[in-house]
Coordinates of C-alpha atoms and ligand atoms in Angstrom, one line a residue:
M809 CA 28.3 -3.7 40.5
S810 CA 29.3 -7.2 39.9
N811 CA 31.0 -7.5 36.7
K812 CA 34.0 -8.7 38.6
Q813 CA 32.7 -11.6 39.1
E814 CA 33.7 -14.9 38.4
F815 CA 31.5 -16.7 35.6
T816 CA 31.8 -20.1 33.9
I817 CA 30.4 -21.2 30.1
S818 CA 29.4 -24.6 29.0
E819 CA 31.9 -27.0 27.8
E820 CA 30.2 -26.6 24.3
T821 CA 30.3 -22.6 24.2
R822 CA 33.9 -23.2 24.8
R823 CA 34.2 -25.3 21.9
F824 CA 32.4 -23.2 19.5
L825 CA 33.6 -19.9 20.8
D826 CA 37.4 -21.7 19.8
S827 CA 36.6 -23.1 16.3
E828 CA 36.9 -21.5 13.5
H829 CA 33.9 -18.9 12.1
L830 CA 33.0 -19.0 8.4
L831 CA 30.7 -18.1 5.5
F832 CA 27.6 -20.1 5.2
I833 CA 27.3 -20.2 1.4
N834 CA 24.8 -23.5 -0.5
G835 CA 25.6 -25.7 2.1
D836 CA 29.0 -25.2 2.7
W837 CA 31.2 -23.5 5.2
V838 CA 33.9 -21.2 3.4
K839 CA 36.2 -18.2 4.2
S840 CA 35.4 -15.2 2.6
S841 CA 36.6 -13.9 -0.6
S842 CA 39.3 -11.3 1.1
G843 CA 40.5 -13.4 4.2
E844 CA 39.7 -10.4 6.3
L845 CA 38.1 -10.9 10.0
I846 CA 35.9 -9.4 12.4
P847 CA 36.9 -9.7 16.1
V848 CA 33.7 -10.4 18.5
I849 CA 34.1 -8.3 21.5
D850 CA 32.1 -9.1 24.8
P851 CA 30.8 -6.0 26.1
A852 CA 30.6 -7.1 29.6
T853 CA 34.3 -7.5 29.6
E854 CA 35.9 -5.7 26.5
K855 CA 37.7 -8.9 25.8
K856 CA 37.9 -10.9 22.2
I857 CA 36.2 -13.6 22.4
A858 CA 36.3 -14.7 18.7
D859 CA 37.2 -13.9 15.0
V860 CA 34.6 -14.5 12.0
Q861 CA 35.0 -13.4 8.2
S862 CA 34.2 -10.2 7.1
G863 CA 32.1 -10.6 4.0
G864 CA 32.0 -8.9 1.0
S865 CA 30.2 -8.2 -2.5
D866 CA 32.0 -11.8 -4.1
D867 CA 30.6 -13.9 -0.9
I868 CA 27.2 -12.0 -1.0
D869 CA 27.6 -12.8 -5.5
S870 CA 28.0 -16.4 -4.4
A871 CA 25.2 -16.6 -1.4
V872 CA 22.2 -15.0 -3.8
K873 CA 23.3 -17.4 -6.5
A874 CA 23.6 -20.1 -4.1
A875 CA 19.9 -19.0 -2.9
R876 CA 18.4 -18.6 -6.7
D877 CA 19.3 -21.8 -7.6
A878 CA 18.2 -23.1 -4.5
L879 CA 14.8 -21.5 -5.2
S880 CA 13.7 -23.6 -8.1
G881 CA 15.2 -26.9 -6.8
E882 CA 14.2 -29.2 -4.6
W883 CA 13.0 -26.7 -2.2
S884 CA 10.2 -25.5 -4.5
K885 CA 9.2 -29.2 -4.6
I886 CA 9.1 -29.7 -1.2
P887 CA 5.4 -30.2 -0.3
S888 CA 4.0 -27.8 2.1
H889 CA 3.3 -30.0 5.3
D890 CA 7.0 -31.0 4.4
R891 CA 8.5 -27.6 5.0
A892 CA 6.2 -27.5 8.5
Q893 CA 7.9 -30.2 9.7
I894 CA 11.3 -29.2 8.8
L895 CA 10.9 -25.7 11.0
H896 CA 9.7 -27.7 13.6
R897 CA 12.8 -29.4 13.5
L898 CA 14.8 -26.4 13.5
S899 CA 13.2 -25.2 16.5
D900 CA 13.4 -29.1 18.1
E901 CA 17.8 -28.0 17.1
I902 CA 16.7 -24.7 19.4
E903 CA 15.6 -26.5 22.4
A904 CA 18.2 -29.5 22.2
N905 CA 20.6 -26.2 22.1
F906 CA 19.3 -23.8 24.4
L907 CA 21.6 -23.6 27.4
V908 CA 24.3 -22.8 24.3
L909 CA 22.5 -20.4 22.2
S910 CA 21.4 -18.5 25.9
E911 CA 25.2 -18.2 26.4
L912 CA 26.4 -17.1 23.2
E913 CA 23.6 -14.6 22.9
V914 CA 24.6 -13.3 26.3
L915 CA 28.9 -13.3 25.4
D916 CA 28.1 -11.7 22.3
N917 CA 25.1 -8.7 23.3
G918 CA 25.2 -8.3 26.6
M919 CA 22.0 -9.2 27.6
P920 CA 20.8 -10.6 31.2
M921 CA 20.8 -14.3 30.9
E922 CA 17.4 -14.9 31.9
L923 CA 16.1 -12.5 28.9
A924 CA 18.3 -14.5 26.7
Q925 CA 16.4 -17.7 27.7
Y926 CA 12.9 -16.1 27.7
S927 CA 14.0 -14.5 24.0
I928 CA 14.6 -17.7 23.0
A929 CA 12.0 -20.2 24.3
S930 CA 9.4 -17.8 24.2
H931 CA 10.5 -15.4 20.5
G932 CA 12.5 -17.9 18.8
V933 CA 11.3 -21.6 19.4
T934 CA 7.3 -20.1 18.9
L935 CA 8.3 -18.6 15.9
L936 CA 9.4 -20.9 14.2
R937 CA 6.7 -23.3 15.4
Y938 CA 3.9 -19.9 14.6
Y939 CA 5.0 -19.9 11.1
A940 CA 5.5 -23.6 10.7
S941 CA 2.2 -24.2 11.4
W942 CA 1.0 -21.2 8.7
A943 CA 3.1 -23.1 5.7
P944 CA 0.2 -25.8 5.0
K945 CA -2.4 -22.9 4.9
I946 CA -1.3 -20.7 2.0
H947 CA -3.4 -20.4 -0.4
G948 CA -5.6 -18.3 -2.8
K949 CA -8.7 -18.0 -3.8
T950 CA -11.3 -18.9 -6.5
I951 CA -13.1 -15.3 -7.7
P952 CA -16.7 -15.4 -9.1
V953 CA -16.8 -13.1 -11.9
S954 CA -16.3 -13.3 -16.1
P955 CA -14.2 -10.5 -17.0
G956 CA -14.3 -9.2 -20.0
G957 CA -18.3 -9.7 -20.2
A958 CA -18.0 -9.6 -24.1
M959 CA -16.2 -13.0 -24.3
N960 CA -18.5 -15.8 -24.2
G961 CA -18.5 -18.8 -22.4
D962 CA -17.7 -19.8 -18.8
S963 CA -14.6 -18.8 -16.5
L964 CA -12.5 -19.6 -13.7
T965 CA -10.1 -17.6 -11.8
Y966 CA -8.4 -18.2 -9.1
T967 CA -5.1 -16.9 -7.3
K968 CA -1.9 -18.4 -6.1
R969 CA 0.2 -17.4 -3.2
E970 CA 4.1 -17.4 -4.5
P971 CA 7.1 -17.0 -2.9
I972 CA 8.6 -13.9 -3.6
G973 CA 11.7 -15.2 -4.7
V974 CA 15.2 -14.9 -2.6
V975 CA 15.4 -12.7 0.4
G976 CA 18.2 -10.5 2.0
A977 CA 17.8 -10.2 5.5
I978 CA 20.2 -7.7 7.2
V979 CA 19.3 -7.5 10.9
P980 CA 20.6 -5.3 14.3
W981 CA 22.6 -6.2 17.3
N982 CA 20.4 -5.9 20.1
S983 CA 18.2 -9.0 20.1
P984 CA 20.5 -11.1 17.1
L985 CA 19.2 -14.4 17.2
I986 CA 15.5 -13.2 17.7
F987 CA 15.9 -10.7 14.7
A988 CA 17.2 -13.7 12.7
I989 CA 14.4 -16.2 13.3
L990 CA 11.7 -13.6 13.2
K991 CA 12.7 -13.2 9.3
L992 CA 13.9 -16.4 8.6
A993 CA 10.9 -18.8 9.9
P994 CA 7.8 -16.6 7.6
A995 CA 10.6 -16.3 4.7
L996 CA 10.4 -20.2 4.8
A997 CA 7.4 -20.8 5.5
A998 CA 6.0 -18.9 2.2
G999 CA 9.1 -21.1 0.0
C1000 CA 11.7 -18.0 -0.4
T1001 CA 15.5 -19.0 0.3
L1002 CA 17.5 -16.8 2.0
V1003 CA 20.9 -14.7 2.4
L1004 CA 21.1 -13.3 6.3
K1005 CA 23.7 -10.8 7.0
P1006 CA 24.0 -10.7 10.9
A1007 CA 25.2 -7.5 12.4
E1008 CA 29.0 -7.5 13.0
L1009 CA 28.9 -6.2 16.3
T1010 CA 27.1 -10.1 17.1
P1011 CA 27.2 -12.7 15.0
L1012 CA 27.6 -15.8 16.8
T1013 CA 24.1 -17.0 17.8
T1014 CA 23.3 -16.8 13.9
L1015 CA 26.7 -18.6 12.6
F1016 CA 25.5 -21.4 15.4
F1017 CA 22.4 -21.5 14.1
G1018 CA 23.8 -22.3 10.6
H1019 CA 24.9 -25.6 12.0
L1020 CA 21.6 -25.8 13.3
I1021 CA 19.8 -25.2 9.9
E1022 CA 22.5 -27.9 8.5
K1023 CA 21.2 -30.8 11.0
S1024 CA 17.3 -30.0 10.6
G1025 CA 17.6 -31.0 6.6
I1026 CA 16.8 -27.8 4.9
P1027 CA 18.3 -28.3 1.2
K1028 CA 21.6 -26.3 0.5
G1029 CA 21.7 -23.0 -0.8
V1030 CA 17.7 -22.8 0.8
V1031 CA 19.8 -20.0 3.8
N1032 CA 22.9 -19.0 3.5
I1033 CA 24.9 -16.7 6.2
V1034 CA 27.6 -13.6 5.3
T1035 CA 29.1 -12.5 7.8
G1036 CA 30.7 -8.6 7.2
L1037 CA 30.3 -5.0 7.9
G1038 CA 26.9 -3.4 6.8
E1039 CA 28.9 -1.1 4.3
S1040 CA 30.6 -3.6 2.3
A1041 CA 28.3 -6.9 3.0
G1042 CA 24.6 -5.0 4.0
D1043 CA 25.4 -2.7 1.3
A1044 CA 26.4 -5.4 -1.8
L1045 CA 23.3 -7.4 -0.3
S1046 CA 20.8 -4.6 -0.5
K1047 CA 21.9 -3.4 -4.1
H1048 CA 21.8 -6.5 -5.6
N1049 CA 19.8 -6.9 -8.7
D1050 CA 19.4 -10.8 -8.4
V1051 CA 17.2 -10.1 -4.6
D1052 CA 13.6 -10.1 -4.8
K1053 CA 13.0 -8.3 -1.2
I1054 CA 15.0 -7.2 1.5
T1055 CA 14.0 -7.4 5.1
F1056 CA 15.2 -4.9 7.5
T1057 CA 15.9 -4.2 10.8
G1058 CA 17.7 -1.2 12.3
S1059 CA 18.3 2.4 12.2
T1060 CA 16.1 4.8 10.6
E1061 CA 19.6 6.2 8.8
V1062 CA 20.6 3.1 7.3
G1063 CA 16.8 2.3 6.3
K1064 CA 16.9 5.2 4.3
K1065 CA 20.3 3.8 2.2
I1066 CA 18.4 0.4 1.4
V1067 CA 15.2 2.3 0.2
S1068 CA 17.8 3.8 -2.8
S1069 CA 20.0 0.5 -2.6
S1070 CA 16.5 -1.3 -3.5
V1071 CA 15.7 1.1 -6.8
G1072 CA 17.7 -0.8 -9.2
N1073 CA 15.9 -3.6 -9.6
L1074 CA 13.1 -2.0 -7.3
K1075 CA 13.3 -5.1 -5.1
K1076 CA 10.6 -5.1 -2.3
V1077 CA 11.6 -3.6 1.3
T1078 CA 10.2 -4.1 4.4
L1079 CA 11.4 -2.0 7.5
E1080 CA 11.5 -2.0 11.0
L1081 CA 13.1 0.8 12.1
G1082 CA 13.9 3.2 15.5
G1083 CA 11.4 4.4 17.9
K1084 CA 11.0 6.8 20.5
S1085 CA 7.6 5.6 21.9
P1086 CA 5.3 7.9 24.3
V1087 CA 4.2 6.1 27.5
I1088 CA 1.2 7.8 28.7
V1089 CA 0.0 7.4 33.3
F1090 CA -3.5 9.0 33.9
D1091 CA -3.8 9.7 37.8
D1092 CA -5.9 6.5 38.0
A1093 CA -3.5 3.8 37.4
D1094 CA -2.3 1.5 39.1
L1095 CA 0.7 2.7 40.3
E1096 CA 1.3 -0.6 41.8
K1097 CA 1.9 -2.1 38.1
T1098 CA 2.5 1.2 36.4
I1099 CA 6.3 1.4 38.3
P1100 CA 7.6 -1.4 37.4
G1101 CA 6.1 -1.3 34.2
V1102 CA 7.4 2.1 33.0
A1103 CA 10.6 1.1 34.7
R1104 CA 10.7 -2.1 32.1
A1105 CA 9.3 -0.5 29.0
C1106 CA 12.4 1.8 29.4
F1107 CA 15.4 -0.2 30.9
F1108 CA 14.8 -3.3 29.0
L1109 CA 17.8 -4.2 27.5
Q1110 CA 19.5 -1.4 28.8
G1111 CA 16.9 0.8 26.6
Q1112 CA 18.8 -0.4 23.2
N1113 CA 15.4 -1.5 22.3
C1114 CA 13.2 -0.3 19.4
M1115 CA 10.2 -0.4 20.9
A1116 CA 11.6 0.9 24.5
G1117 CA 8.6 3.2 26.3
T1118 CA 11.5 6.7 26.9
R1119 CA 8.8 9.4 26.6
V1120 CA 6.9 9.5 29.9
F1121 CA 3.7 12.0 30.4
V1122 CA 2.1 11.6 33.5
H1123 CA -0.9 13.3 34.8
E1124 CA 1.2 15.7 37.5
D1125 CA -1.1 14.6 40.8
V1126 CA 0.8 11.1 40.4
H1127 CA 4.4 12.6 38.9
D1128 CA 6.3 12.6 42.3
E1129 CA 4.9 9.1 42.9
L1130 CA 5.9 7.6 39.8
V1131 CA 9.3 9.1 39.4
N1132 CA 10.3 8.3 42.7
G1133 CA 8.9 4.4 42.2
V1134 CA 10.7 4.4 39.3
K1135 CA 13.7 5.6 40.4
A1136 CA 13.7 3.1 43.0
M1137 CA 13.8 0.2 40.6
A1138 CA 16.2 2.2 38.2
E1139 CA 18.7 1.7 41.5
S1140 CA 17.5 -1.2 42.5
F1141 CA 19.2 -3.3 39.3
Q1142 CA 22.3 -5.3 39.1
I1143 CA 24.6 -4.4 37.1
G1144 CA 27.0 -6.5 35.6
H1145 CA 27.7 -9.7 33.2
G1146 CA 24.3 -11.3 32.1
L1147 CA 26.3 -14.9 32.7
I1148 CA 25.8 -14.2 36.7
Q1149 CA 22.2 -15.2 37.1
T1150 CA 21.8 -12.6 39.5
N1151 CA 22.7 -9.5 37.5
D1152 CA 19.7 -7.9 35.4
F1153 CA 21.2 -5.0 33.8
G1154 CA 23.9 -5.2 31.4
P1155 CA 26.4 -3.4 28.7
L1156 CA 25.8 -1.2 26.4
I1157 CA 26.8 -3.0 22.9
S1158 CA 29.9 -0.8 22.5
E1159 CA 32.1 2.3 23.6
E1160 CA 30.9 3.9 21.0
Q1161 CA 27.4 3.5 21.9
R1162 CA 28.0 4.1 25.4
K1163 CA 29.7 7.8 24.3
R1164 CA 26.7 8.1 22.5
V1165 CA 24.5 7.7 25.3
I1166 CA 26.5 10.1 27.5
K1167 CA 27.0 12.5 25.1
Y1168 CA 23.0 13.0 25.3
I1169 CA 23.0 12.7 28.9
K1170 CA 25.4 15.8 28.5
Q1171 CA 23.0 17.3 26.5
G1172 CA 19.6 16.6 28.7
I1173 CA 21.5 18.6 32.0
S1174 CA 22.5 21.3 29.2
E1175 CA 19.5 21.9 27.9
G1176 CA 17.8 22.4 31.3
A1177 CA 16.3 19.0 32.2
T1178 CA 16.5 17.6 35.9
L1179 CA 18.7 14.6 36.2
I1180 CA 17.0 12.6 38.8
C1181 CA 19.2 9.2 38.8
G1182 CA 21.9 7.6 37.0
G1183 CA 23.8 9.6 34.1
N1184 CA 27.4 8.0 34.9
E1185 CA 29.3 5.5 33.0
V1186 CA 30.2 2.8 35.6
N1187 CA 34.1 2.6 35.6
E1188 CA 34.8 -0.5 35.3
E1189 CA 35.5 -2.9 32.7
G1190 CA 32.6 -3.7 29.8
F1191 CA 30.6 -0.7 28.5
F1192 CA 28.3 -0.2 31.8
I1193 CA 25.9 2.8 32.1
E1194 CA 23.8 3.8 34.3
P1195 CA 20.2 3.6 34.1
T1196 CA 19.3 7.4 33.6
I1197 CA 16.2 9.6 34.6
F1198 CA 15.1 13.0 33.7
T1199 CA 12.0 14.8 34.8
D1200 CA 11.0 18.2 33.7
V1201 CA 11.5 17.2 30.1
T1202 CA 10.2 19.5 27.3
A1203 CA 9.6 18.5 23.8
E1204 CA 12.1 20.4 21.9
M1205 CA 14.8 18.9 24.0
T1206 CA 17.4 17.1 21.7
I1207 CA 16.8 14.2 24.5
A1208 CA 13.0 14.5 24.1
R1209 CA 13.4 14.3 20.3
E1210 CA 16.2 11.7 19.1
E1211 CA 16.5 7.9 19.3
I1212 CA 18.9 7.5 22.3
F1213 CA 18.9 3.8 22.0
G1214 CA 20.4 3.6 25.6
P1215 CA 19.0 3.6 29.4
V1216 CA 17.6 7.1 29.4
L1217 CA 14.3 7.9 30.7
C1218 CA 12.4 11.4 29.8
I1219 CA 9.5 12.2 31.5
E1220 CA 7.2 14.9 30.7
K1221 CA 4.0 16.2 33.4
F1222 CA 0.4 17.2 31.9
G1223 CA -2.3 18.1 34.1
N1224 CA -6.4 18.5 32.8
E1225 CA -5.1 18.9 28.7
S1226 CA -8.0 17.2 26.8
L1227 CA -7.3 13.2 25.2
E1228 CA -6.5 15.1 21.9
E1229 CA -4.0 17.3 24.1
I1230 CA -2.1 14.8 25.3
A1231 CA -2.0 12.6 22.4
N1232 CA -0.6 15.6 20.2
R1233 CA 2.0 16.0 22.4
A1234 CA 2.9 12.4 22.2
N1235 CA 2.8 11.8 18.3
Q1236 CA 5.4 14.6 18.5
T1237 CA 8.0 12.9 17.2
T1238 CA 9.0 11.0 13.5
Y1239 CA 8.7 7.9 15.3
G1240 CA 5.4 5.7 15.3
L1241 CA 6.7 2.2 16.9
S1242 CA 5.0 1.9 20.2
G1243 CA 3.7 3.0 23.1
S1244 CA 1.6 2.8 26.1
V1245 CA -1.5 3.6 28.3
W1246 CA -1.6 3.2 32.1
T1247 CA -5.1 4.0 33.5
S1248 CA -8.2 2.1 35.0
D1249 CA -10.9 3.5 32.8
I1250 CA -11.2 1.3 30.1
S1251 CA -12.9 3.8 27.8
T1252 CA -9.6 6.3 28.2
G1253 CA -7.4 3.5 27.1
H1254 CA -9.2 2.6 24.4
K1255 CA -9.5 6.2 23.4
M1256 CA -6.1 7.3 23.9
A1257 CA -4.4 4.0 22.2
A1258 CA -6.8 5.4 19.3
L1259 CA -5.0 8.2 19.8
I1260 CA -1.6 7.6 19.2
D1261 CA 0.2 7.4 15.9
S1262 CA 2.1 4.1 16.3
G1263 CA 2.2 0.5 14.6
Q1264 CA 1.2 -0.8 18.2
V1265 CA -0.2 0.5 21.4
S1266 CA -1.0 -2.1 24.7
I1267 CA -3.0 -0.6 27.4
N1268 CA -1.4 -1.2 31.2
C1269 CA 1.5 -2.9 29.7
H1270 CA 4.1 -2.0 27.5
A1271 CA 5.2 -3.9 23.8
A1272 CA 3.1 -6.8 24.0
V1273 CA 5.0 -9.2 21.2
D1274 CA 4.0 -12.7 20.3
S1275 CA 4.7 -14.6 16.9
A1276 CA 0.8 -14.2 16.4
I1277 CA 1.0 -9.9 16.9
P1278 CA 1.8 -7.7 13.6
F1279 CA 4.4 -5.9 14.8
G1280 CA 6.1 -2.3 12.7
G1281 CA 6.1 1.3 12.4
N1282 CA 4.4 4.2 11.4
K1283 CA 5.7 7.1 9.8
Q1284 CA 10.0 7.4 10.1
S1285 CA 9.7 3.9 12.0
G1286 CA 9.0 1.7 9.2
W1287 CA 7.4 -0.3 5.8
G1288 CA 5.1 -2.9 6.8
R1289 CA 4.9 -5.4 9.3
E1290 CA 6.5 -8.3 11.0
F1291 CA 5.1 -11.2 13.3
G1292 CA 1.4 -12.8 12.8
E1293 CA 0.0 -13.0 9.4
E1294 CA 1.1 -9.9 7.8
G1295 CA 4.2 -11.0 8.8
L1296 CA 4.2 -13.8 6.1
D1297 CA 2.2 -12.3 3.7
S1298 CA 5.2 -9.9 2.8
Y1299 CA 7.1 -13.1 1.9
L1300 CA 4.3 -14.0 -0.8
K1301 CA 3.0 -12.8 -4.2
T1302 CA -0.2 -13.3 -6.0
K1303 CA -0.5 -14.7 -9.2
A1304 CA -4.2 -14.6 -10.9
T1305 CA -5.0 -17.1 -13.3
T1306 CA -8.6 -17.1 -15.5
V1307 CA -8.6 -19.7 -17.6
M1308 CA -12.2 -19.8 -20.1
Y1309 CA -13.8 -22.2 -21.5
Ligands
NAP1264 P1 22.0 0.3 12.2 O1 23.1 0.2 12.4 O2 21.1 0.3 11.0 O3 22.5 -1.5 11.7 C1 21.8 -2.9 11.4 C2 22.0 -3.4 10.4 O4 22.3 -2.9 9.3 C3 23.4 -4.2 10.9 O5 23.5 -5.8 10.5 C4 24.5 -3.3 10.2 O6 25.6 -3.6 9.5 C5 23.5 -3.3 8.6 N1 24.1 -2.3 7.9 C6 24.3 -0.8 8.2 N2 24.9 -0.2 7.2 C7 24.5 -0.6 5.9 C8 24.3 -0.4 4.9 N3 25.1 1.0 4.8 N4 23.6 -1.0 3.8 C9 23.0 -2.2 4.5 N5 23.4 -3.1 5.3 C10 23.6 -2.3 6.5 O7 21.4 0.0 13.6 P2 22.1 -1.1 14.7 O8 22.6 0.2 15.1 O9 22.2 -2.2 14.6 O10 20.8 -1.4 15.7 C11 19.8 0.1 15.9 C12 18.7 0.2 15.6 O11 18.2 -0.6 15.1 C13 18.0 1.2 16.4 O12 17.8 2.4 15.6 C14 16.8 0.9 16.7 O13 15.8 1.5 16.9 C15 16.7 -0.3 15.6 N6 15.8 -1.0 15.6 C16 14.5 -1.4 15.1 C17 13.9 -2.9 15.6 C18 12.2 -2.6 15.1 O14 11.9 -3.8 14.8 N7 11.5 -1.7 14.4 C19 14.3 -3.7 16.2 C20 15.8 -3.6 16.5 C21 16.1 -2.5 16.0 P3 26.6 -3.7 10.4 O15 26.4 -4.4 11.7 O16 28.2 -3.7 9.9 O17 26.7 -1.8 10.7
MG1265 MG1 25.6 0.0 13.1

């Protein structure tokens, strides 16, 4: 445990932390109408690093009004090639401010520096550039029919793809900047305007990003950022009758609330929710690659990751070797502050989250699973917990059913069951987000992937994420898809026009 080690931050990050953090509405930085503040804590030190505004329904009203006005203003007249250029400029700004953004993401969320840098470079920058390149490619079709055949004369029918309108984007704390960009990039490429509500626990990178948005030439009101609590700012945004679409990433529980909040004006809703993803390891898997793959699948971001592979089903013949290998990896993680480069395992986001995870670990033990390693809090400052592995897990145990959102891996065995029987066990969950299959037999890989009821399945890797690959959940893991062309579609609506002549 090395989180007591000294770390340094750049002058610019220090200046930003010490500045006043305001709401970004209609191109201005303003205080919330209540004047209340939310403290922001570094989860690795438990120390306050900043205060942000606690926006409420009045602030959401102002932000939605700004977004509505901007939708039909200058923004609607900017040619799509120029919209693309603006997104490229925003991406350039991220590259130019890479160090500050990475440091802030580590301080705010607790993730290791290497991961912050990887995610900002390979997802933040790439998402903006990928969707920038879509902007001029958005177009409709001509449809060669003669509607109402009785009507004399020729006709032409064409479709146009229009921005869906004002978007409310509500994001979680586990990868704050990337989730904000994942919503903003396709929304702006489509010509929409936006009100962003970051998670109360991790608002800083999104606020810094607001300053980059200002610099990039995006007209005022196109992007608005309202920090605040879910039950006030988030609720007001999702209920707002002048919002056309909510895009939400977070828990299934809040996702259901968003759906009921949307009924007032039947706004469109995209949901990326929780997961309990299976990892299936066959006896012919290459264990040299599978062992680190399985460890990363679960322990990446300390398990606070919607696509985490938290339920491993392993063939009995390779069970012990896999368990020992993953245990050795879990025990080799350097736990500590993410700004110390050698650390690769950070804290959980909050004390509340740590208590929740400890409760699940105790339940795992009391319900009869075997604790192989971990299970303890790390008793120094910061919300750290050891990477934890259970074997002898069975389907009815709480740890096998509920999303823990922490570093807890549950391992079950299979013998000579058929692929269908293994899939039935893997699919015994209300979730359906991700999953992976590890085997040297390509037919087994494809057959098994087809049987897993998830929006994404990877073979011999876990959770392959890329700007161009659609991602989203089946069952209670969500509605719709983000990333790729489908991610763009959800910010567009089709208008059909027919002319008779
Ligand atoms: P959460 O509690 O659902 O919060 C997500 C966002 O919703 C936050 O901004 C939150 O604000 C806001 N919110 C809370 N209550 C609300 C309400 N009544 N109305 C409107 N907004 C509300 O989730 P979390 O704890 O931050 O994140 C963990 C969950 O997210 C996990 O279940 C995980 O699986 C899921 N997740 C899914 C994906 C995916 O792509 N499928 C990705 C990442 C995370 P506050 O911050 O103020 O609470
Ligand atoms: Mg929450």
